[in-house]
CSV table of C-alpha atoms in Angstrom, one decimal:
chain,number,residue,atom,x,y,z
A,23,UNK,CA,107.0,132.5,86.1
A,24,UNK,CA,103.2,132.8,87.3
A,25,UNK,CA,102.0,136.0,86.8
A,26,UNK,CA,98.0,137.8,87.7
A,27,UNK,CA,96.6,138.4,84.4
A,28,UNK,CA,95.3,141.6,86.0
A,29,UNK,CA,96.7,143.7,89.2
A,30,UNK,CA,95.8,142.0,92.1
A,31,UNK,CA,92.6,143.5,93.7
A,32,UNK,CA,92.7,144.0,97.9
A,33,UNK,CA,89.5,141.4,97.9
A,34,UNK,CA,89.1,139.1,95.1
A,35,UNK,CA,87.6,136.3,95.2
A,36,UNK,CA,89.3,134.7,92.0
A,37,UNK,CA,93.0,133.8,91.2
A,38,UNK,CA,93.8,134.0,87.6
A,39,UNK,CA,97.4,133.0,86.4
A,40,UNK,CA,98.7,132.5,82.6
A,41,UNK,CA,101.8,129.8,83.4
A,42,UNK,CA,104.2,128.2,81.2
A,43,UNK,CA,103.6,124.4,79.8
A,44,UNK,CA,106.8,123.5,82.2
A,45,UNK,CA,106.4,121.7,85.3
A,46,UNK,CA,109.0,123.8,86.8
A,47,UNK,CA,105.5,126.0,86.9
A,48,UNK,CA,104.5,124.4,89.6
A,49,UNK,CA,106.0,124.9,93.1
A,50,UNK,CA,105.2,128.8,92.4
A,51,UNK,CA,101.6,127.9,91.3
A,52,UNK,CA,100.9,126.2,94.2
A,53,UNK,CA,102.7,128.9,96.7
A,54,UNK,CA,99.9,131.5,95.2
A,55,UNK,CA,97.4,129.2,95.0
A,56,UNK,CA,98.3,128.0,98.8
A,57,UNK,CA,98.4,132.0,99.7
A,58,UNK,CA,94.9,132.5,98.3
A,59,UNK,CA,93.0,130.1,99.7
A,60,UNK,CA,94.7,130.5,103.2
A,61,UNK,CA,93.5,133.8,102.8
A,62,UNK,CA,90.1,132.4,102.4
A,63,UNK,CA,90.0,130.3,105.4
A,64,UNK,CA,90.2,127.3,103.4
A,65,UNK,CA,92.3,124.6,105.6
A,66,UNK,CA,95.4,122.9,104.8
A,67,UNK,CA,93.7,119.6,103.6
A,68,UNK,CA,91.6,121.1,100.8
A,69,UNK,CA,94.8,123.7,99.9
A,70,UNK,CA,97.0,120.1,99.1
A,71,UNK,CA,93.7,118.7,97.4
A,72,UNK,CA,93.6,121.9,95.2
A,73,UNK,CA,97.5,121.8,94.6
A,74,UNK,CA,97.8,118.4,94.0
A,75,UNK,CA,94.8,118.2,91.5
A,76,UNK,CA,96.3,121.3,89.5
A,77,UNK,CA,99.6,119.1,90.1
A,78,UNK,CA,98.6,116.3,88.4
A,79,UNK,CA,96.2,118.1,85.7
A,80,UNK,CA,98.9,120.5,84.6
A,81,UNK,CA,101.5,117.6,84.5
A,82,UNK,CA,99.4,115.4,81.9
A,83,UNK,CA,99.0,118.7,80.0
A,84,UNK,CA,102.7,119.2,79.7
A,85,UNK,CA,103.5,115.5,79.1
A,86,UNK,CA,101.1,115.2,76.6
A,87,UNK,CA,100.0,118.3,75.1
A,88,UNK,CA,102.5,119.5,72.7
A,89,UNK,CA,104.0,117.1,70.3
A,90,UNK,CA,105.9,120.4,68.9
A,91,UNK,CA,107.7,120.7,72.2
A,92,UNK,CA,107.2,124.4,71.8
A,93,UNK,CA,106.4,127.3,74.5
A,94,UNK,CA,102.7,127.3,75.8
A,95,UNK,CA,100.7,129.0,77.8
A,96,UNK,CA,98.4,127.1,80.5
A,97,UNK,CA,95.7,129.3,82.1
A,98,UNK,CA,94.4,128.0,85.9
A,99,UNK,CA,91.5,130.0,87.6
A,100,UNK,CA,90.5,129.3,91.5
A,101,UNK,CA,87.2,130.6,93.0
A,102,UNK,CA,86.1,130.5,96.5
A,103,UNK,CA,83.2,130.4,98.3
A,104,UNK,CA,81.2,129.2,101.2
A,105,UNK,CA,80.6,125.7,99.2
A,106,UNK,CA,82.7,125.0,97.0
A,107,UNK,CA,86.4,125.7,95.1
A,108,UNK,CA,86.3,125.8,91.8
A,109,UNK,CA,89.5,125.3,89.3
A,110,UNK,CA,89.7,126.1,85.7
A,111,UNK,CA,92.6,125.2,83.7
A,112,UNK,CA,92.3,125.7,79.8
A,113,UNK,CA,95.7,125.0,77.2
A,114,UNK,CA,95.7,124.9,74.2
A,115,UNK,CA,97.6,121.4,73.6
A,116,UNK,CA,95.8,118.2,71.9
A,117,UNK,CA,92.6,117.4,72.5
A,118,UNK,CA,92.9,115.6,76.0
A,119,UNK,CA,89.9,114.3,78.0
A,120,UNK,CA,90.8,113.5,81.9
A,121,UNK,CA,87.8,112.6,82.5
A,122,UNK,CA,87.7,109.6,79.8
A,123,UNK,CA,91.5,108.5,80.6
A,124,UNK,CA,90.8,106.5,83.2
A,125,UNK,CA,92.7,103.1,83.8
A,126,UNK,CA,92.1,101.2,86.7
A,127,UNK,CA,94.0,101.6,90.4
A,128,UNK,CA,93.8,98.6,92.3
A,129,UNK,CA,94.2,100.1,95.8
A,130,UNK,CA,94.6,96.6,97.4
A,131,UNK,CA,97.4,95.0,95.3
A,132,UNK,CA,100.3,93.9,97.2
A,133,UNK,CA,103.4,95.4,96.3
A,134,UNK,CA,105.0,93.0,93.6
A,135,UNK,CA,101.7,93.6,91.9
A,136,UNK,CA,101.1,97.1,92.5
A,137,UNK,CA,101.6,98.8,89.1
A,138,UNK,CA,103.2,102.6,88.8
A,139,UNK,CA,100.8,104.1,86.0
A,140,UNK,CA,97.5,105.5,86.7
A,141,UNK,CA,97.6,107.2,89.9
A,142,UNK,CA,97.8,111.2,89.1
A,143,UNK,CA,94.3,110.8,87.3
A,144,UNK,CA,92.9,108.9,90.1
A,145,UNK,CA,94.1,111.7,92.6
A,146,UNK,CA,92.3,114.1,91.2
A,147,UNK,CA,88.8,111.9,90.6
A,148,UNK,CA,89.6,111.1,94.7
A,149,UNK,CA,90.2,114.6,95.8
A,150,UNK,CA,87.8,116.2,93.4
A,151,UNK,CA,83.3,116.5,94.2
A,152,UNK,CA,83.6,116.8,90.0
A,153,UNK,CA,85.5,116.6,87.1
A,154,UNK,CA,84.0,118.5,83.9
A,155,UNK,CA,86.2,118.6,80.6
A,156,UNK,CA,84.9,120.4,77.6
A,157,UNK,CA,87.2,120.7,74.0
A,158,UNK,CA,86.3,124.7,73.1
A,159,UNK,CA,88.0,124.9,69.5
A,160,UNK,CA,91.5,125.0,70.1
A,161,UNK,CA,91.0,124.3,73.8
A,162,UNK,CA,90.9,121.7,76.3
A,163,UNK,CA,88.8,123.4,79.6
A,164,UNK,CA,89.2,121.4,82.8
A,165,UNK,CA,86.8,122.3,85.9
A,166,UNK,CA,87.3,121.0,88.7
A,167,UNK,CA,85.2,121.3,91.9
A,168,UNK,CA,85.8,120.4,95.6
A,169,UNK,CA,83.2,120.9,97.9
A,170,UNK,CA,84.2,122.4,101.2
A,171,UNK,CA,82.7,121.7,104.8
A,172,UNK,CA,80.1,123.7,105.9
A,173,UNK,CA,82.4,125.4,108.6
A,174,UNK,CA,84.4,127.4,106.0
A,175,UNK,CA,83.1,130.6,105.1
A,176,UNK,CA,83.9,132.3,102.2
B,4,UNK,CA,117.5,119.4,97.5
B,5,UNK,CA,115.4,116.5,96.5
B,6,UNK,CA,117.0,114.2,98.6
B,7,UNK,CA,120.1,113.9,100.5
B,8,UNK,CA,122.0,110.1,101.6
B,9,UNK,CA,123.7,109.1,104.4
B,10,UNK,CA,125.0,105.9,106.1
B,11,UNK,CA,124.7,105.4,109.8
B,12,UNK,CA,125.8,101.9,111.0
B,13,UNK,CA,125.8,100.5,107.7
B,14,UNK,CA,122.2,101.6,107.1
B,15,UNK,CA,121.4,103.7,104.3
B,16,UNK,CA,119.4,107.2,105.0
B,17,UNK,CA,117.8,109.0,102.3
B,18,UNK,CA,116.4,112.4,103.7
B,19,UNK,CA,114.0,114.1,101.3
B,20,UNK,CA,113.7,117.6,100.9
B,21,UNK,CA,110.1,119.6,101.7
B,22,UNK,CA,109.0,118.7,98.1
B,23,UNK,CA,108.5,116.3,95.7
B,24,UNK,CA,106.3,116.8,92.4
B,25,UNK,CA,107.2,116.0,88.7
B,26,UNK,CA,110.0,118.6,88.5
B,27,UNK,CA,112.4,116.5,90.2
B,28,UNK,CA,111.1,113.1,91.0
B,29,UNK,CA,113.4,112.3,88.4
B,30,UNK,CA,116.2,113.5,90.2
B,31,UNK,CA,114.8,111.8,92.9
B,32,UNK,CA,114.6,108.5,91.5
B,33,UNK,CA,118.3,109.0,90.5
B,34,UNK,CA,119.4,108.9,94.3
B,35,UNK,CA,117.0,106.8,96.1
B,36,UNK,CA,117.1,103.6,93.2
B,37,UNK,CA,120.9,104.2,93.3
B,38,UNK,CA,120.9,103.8,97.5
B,39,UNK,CA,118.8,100.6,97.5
B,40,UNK,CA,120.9,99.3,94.5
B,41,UNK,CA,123.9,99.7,96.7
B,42,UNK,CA,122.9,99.1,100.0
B,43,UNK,CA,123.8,96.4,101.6
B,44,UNK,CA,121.0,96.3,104.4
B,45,UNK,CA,117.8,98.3,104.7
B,46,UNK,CA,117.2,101.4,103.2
B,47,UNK,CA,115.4,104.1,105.8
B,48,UNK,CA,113.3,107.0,103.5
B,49,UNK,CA,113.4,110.0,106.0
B,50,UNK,CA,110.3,112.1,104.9
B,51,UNK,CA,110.6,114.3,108.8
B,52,UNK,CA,110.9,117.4,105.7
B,53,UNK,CA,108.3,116.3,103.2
B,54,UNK,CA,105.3,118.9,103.1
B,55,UNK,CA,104.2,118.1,99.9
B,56,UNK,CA,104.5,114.5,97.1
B,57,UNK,CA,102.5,114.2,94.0
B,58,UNK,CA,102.0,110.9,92.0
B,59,UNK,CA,105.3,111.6,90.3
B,60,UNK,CA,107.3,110.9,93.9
B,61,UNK,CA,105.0,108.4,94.9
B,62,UNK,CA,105.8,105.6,91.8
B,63,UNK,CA,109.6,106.9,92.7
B,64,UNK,CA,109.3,105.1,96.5
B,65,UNK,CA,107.4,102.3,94.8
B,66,UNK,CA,110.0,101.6,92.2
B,67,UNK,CA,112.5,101.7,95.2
B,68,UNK,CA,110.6,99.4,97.7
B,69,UNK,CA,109.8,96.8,94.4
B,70,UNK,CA,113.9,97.0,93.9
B,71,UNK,CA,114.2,96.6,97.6
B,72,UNK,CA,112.0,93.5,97.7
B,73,UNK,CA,113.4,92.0,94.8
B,74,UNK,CA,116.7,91.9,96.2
B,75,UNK,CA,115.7,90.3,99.8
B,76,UNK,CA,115.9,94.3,101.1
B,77,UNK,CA,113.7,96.6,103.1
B,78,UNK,CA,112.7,100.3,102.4
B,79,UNK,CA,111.4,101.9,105.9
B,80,UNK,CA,109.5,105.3,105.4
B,81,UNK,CA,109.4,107.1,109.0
B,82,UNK,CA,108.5,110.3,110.0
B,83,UNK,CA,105.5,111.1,107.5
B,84,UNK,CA,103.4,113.8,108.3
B,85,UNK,CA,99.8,113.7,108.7
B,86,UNK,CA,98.8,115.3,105.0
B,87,UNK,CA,101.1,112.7,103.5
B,88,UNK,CA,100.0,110.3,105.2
B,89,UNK,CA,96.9,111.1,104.1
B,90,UNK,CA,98.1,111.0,100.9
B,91,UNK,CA,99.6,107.2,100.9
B,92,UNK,CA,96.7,105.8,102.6
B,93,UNK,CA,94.0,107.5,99.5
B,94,UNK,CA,96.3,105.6,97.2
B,95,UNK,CA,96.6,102.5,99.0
B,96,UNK,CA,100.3,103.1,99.6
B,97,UNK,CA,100.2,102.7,103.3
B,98,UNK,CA,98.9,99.0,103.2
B,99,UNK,CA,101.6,98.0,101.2
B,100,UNK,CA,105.4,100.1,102.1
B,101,UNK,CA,106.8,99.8,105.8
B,102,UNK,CA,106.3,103.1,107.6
B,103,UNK,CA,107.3,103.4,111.1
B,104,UNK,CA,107.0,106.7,113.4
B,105,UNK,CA,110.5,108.0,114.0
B,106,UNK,CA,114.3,107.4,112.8
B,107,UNK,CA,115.0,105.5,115.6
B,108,UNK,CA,112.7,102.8,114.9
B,109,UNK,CA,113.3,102.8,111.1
B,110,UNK,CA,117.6,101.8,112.2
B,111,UNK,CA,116.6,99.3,115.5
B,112,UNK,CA,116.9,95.7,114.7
């Protein structure tokens, strides 16, 4: 279950979870995720953006990360302010680059020749200002920025 | 629940629950592929509940409207709301699946 890696402070302005390398993870990630960024004023559009990015970030991570099968630990960040949110999500799985898996979508096929792969990835490079992946050792590190509209404050 | 089924005058009614993400498009898949498979008419996706679909959920309603199609059969997707609406036109969903505004015109002739 998602947990704070630290008692919640009254005002933060970072959400930091550890979460299990299941994606039965997810519906709770996003309802905290959802809870702290409607604290923040951010709108409904950029809350799905958010949860659908860590969606499909977390769910490559679980499908491909762990050839052991075994019990992993995922950790996802969010900062907010007045331009931007910001997600982090390091694991400690394979070495795996979203940035460089990229197949093509064809957004205008008809539907025979529609094809079913490739569309979580392009989510998140549609819904997503920037995609940054570094490999730190052991760890893949995903950041992932959305800018916001100059409306939302912080 | 991912998805309920009913059949009103011979049409087939799949209802979705408020979410569908990689935790159980599976079991999703199960129900809808298995309604279109039987159905003997069109198949009407109900998605009045749906708050939230990931990629998972969308290839499901692909896979079904392909199966439709291939077997001279129609999958009608009705009462989307706006943020998923949102999310089938980004993905160039909406251009090619049937989506019509309420029940009622998903079941007229």
């Amino acid at each position: 279950m998602a947990r704070s890696t630290k008692r919640d402070a009254p005002v933060t302005d970072r959400l930091a979870l550890i979460i299990a390398n299941r994606v039965d993870e997810l519906a709770p990630l996003a309802d905290r995720v959802s809870s702290f960024l409607g604290s923040k004023g951010v709108g409904t559009e950029d809350i799905y953006a958010v949860n659908l990015v860590l969606d499909e970030v977390i769910t490559n991570i679980v499908s491909y990360g762990y050839p052991d099968d075994g019990a992993h630990e995922i950790a996802v960040a969010v900062t907010v302010d007045d331009r931007r949110i910001t997600v982090v999500v390091r694991d400690d799985g394979r070495p795996f680059d979203p940035t460089e898996q990229a197949p093509a979508v064809d957004v205008d096929s008809d539907l025979e020749d529609r094809s079913i792969g490739g569309l979580g990835l392009f989510f998140v490079r549609q819904m997503m200002t920037s995609v940054a992946y570094r490999r730190d050792g052991t760890t893949n590190e995903v950041t992932l920025v959305r800018a916001l509209p100059a409306t939302v404050r912080g | 629940m991912v998805a309920t089924h009913e059949d009103i005058n011979g049409i087939s009614v799949v209802k979705t629950g408020p979410r569908i993400d990689s935790a159980n498009a599976g079991a999703f898949e199960t129900v809808l592929v298995e309604v279109v498979n039987d159905a003997t008419g069109r198949t009407v996706l109900d998605l009045s509940e749906l708050g939230y679909i990931s990629s998972a959920g969308l290839r499901v309603i692909l896979l079904a409207a392909k199966t439709a199609k291939k077997a001279g059969r129609e999958l009608v997707l009705c009462h989307m709301q706006p943020t998923i609406r949102e999310i089938f036109d980004v993905s160039g969903f909406a251009r090619i699946l049937t989506i019509v505004p309420t029940r009622d015109d998903a079941l007229a002739t």
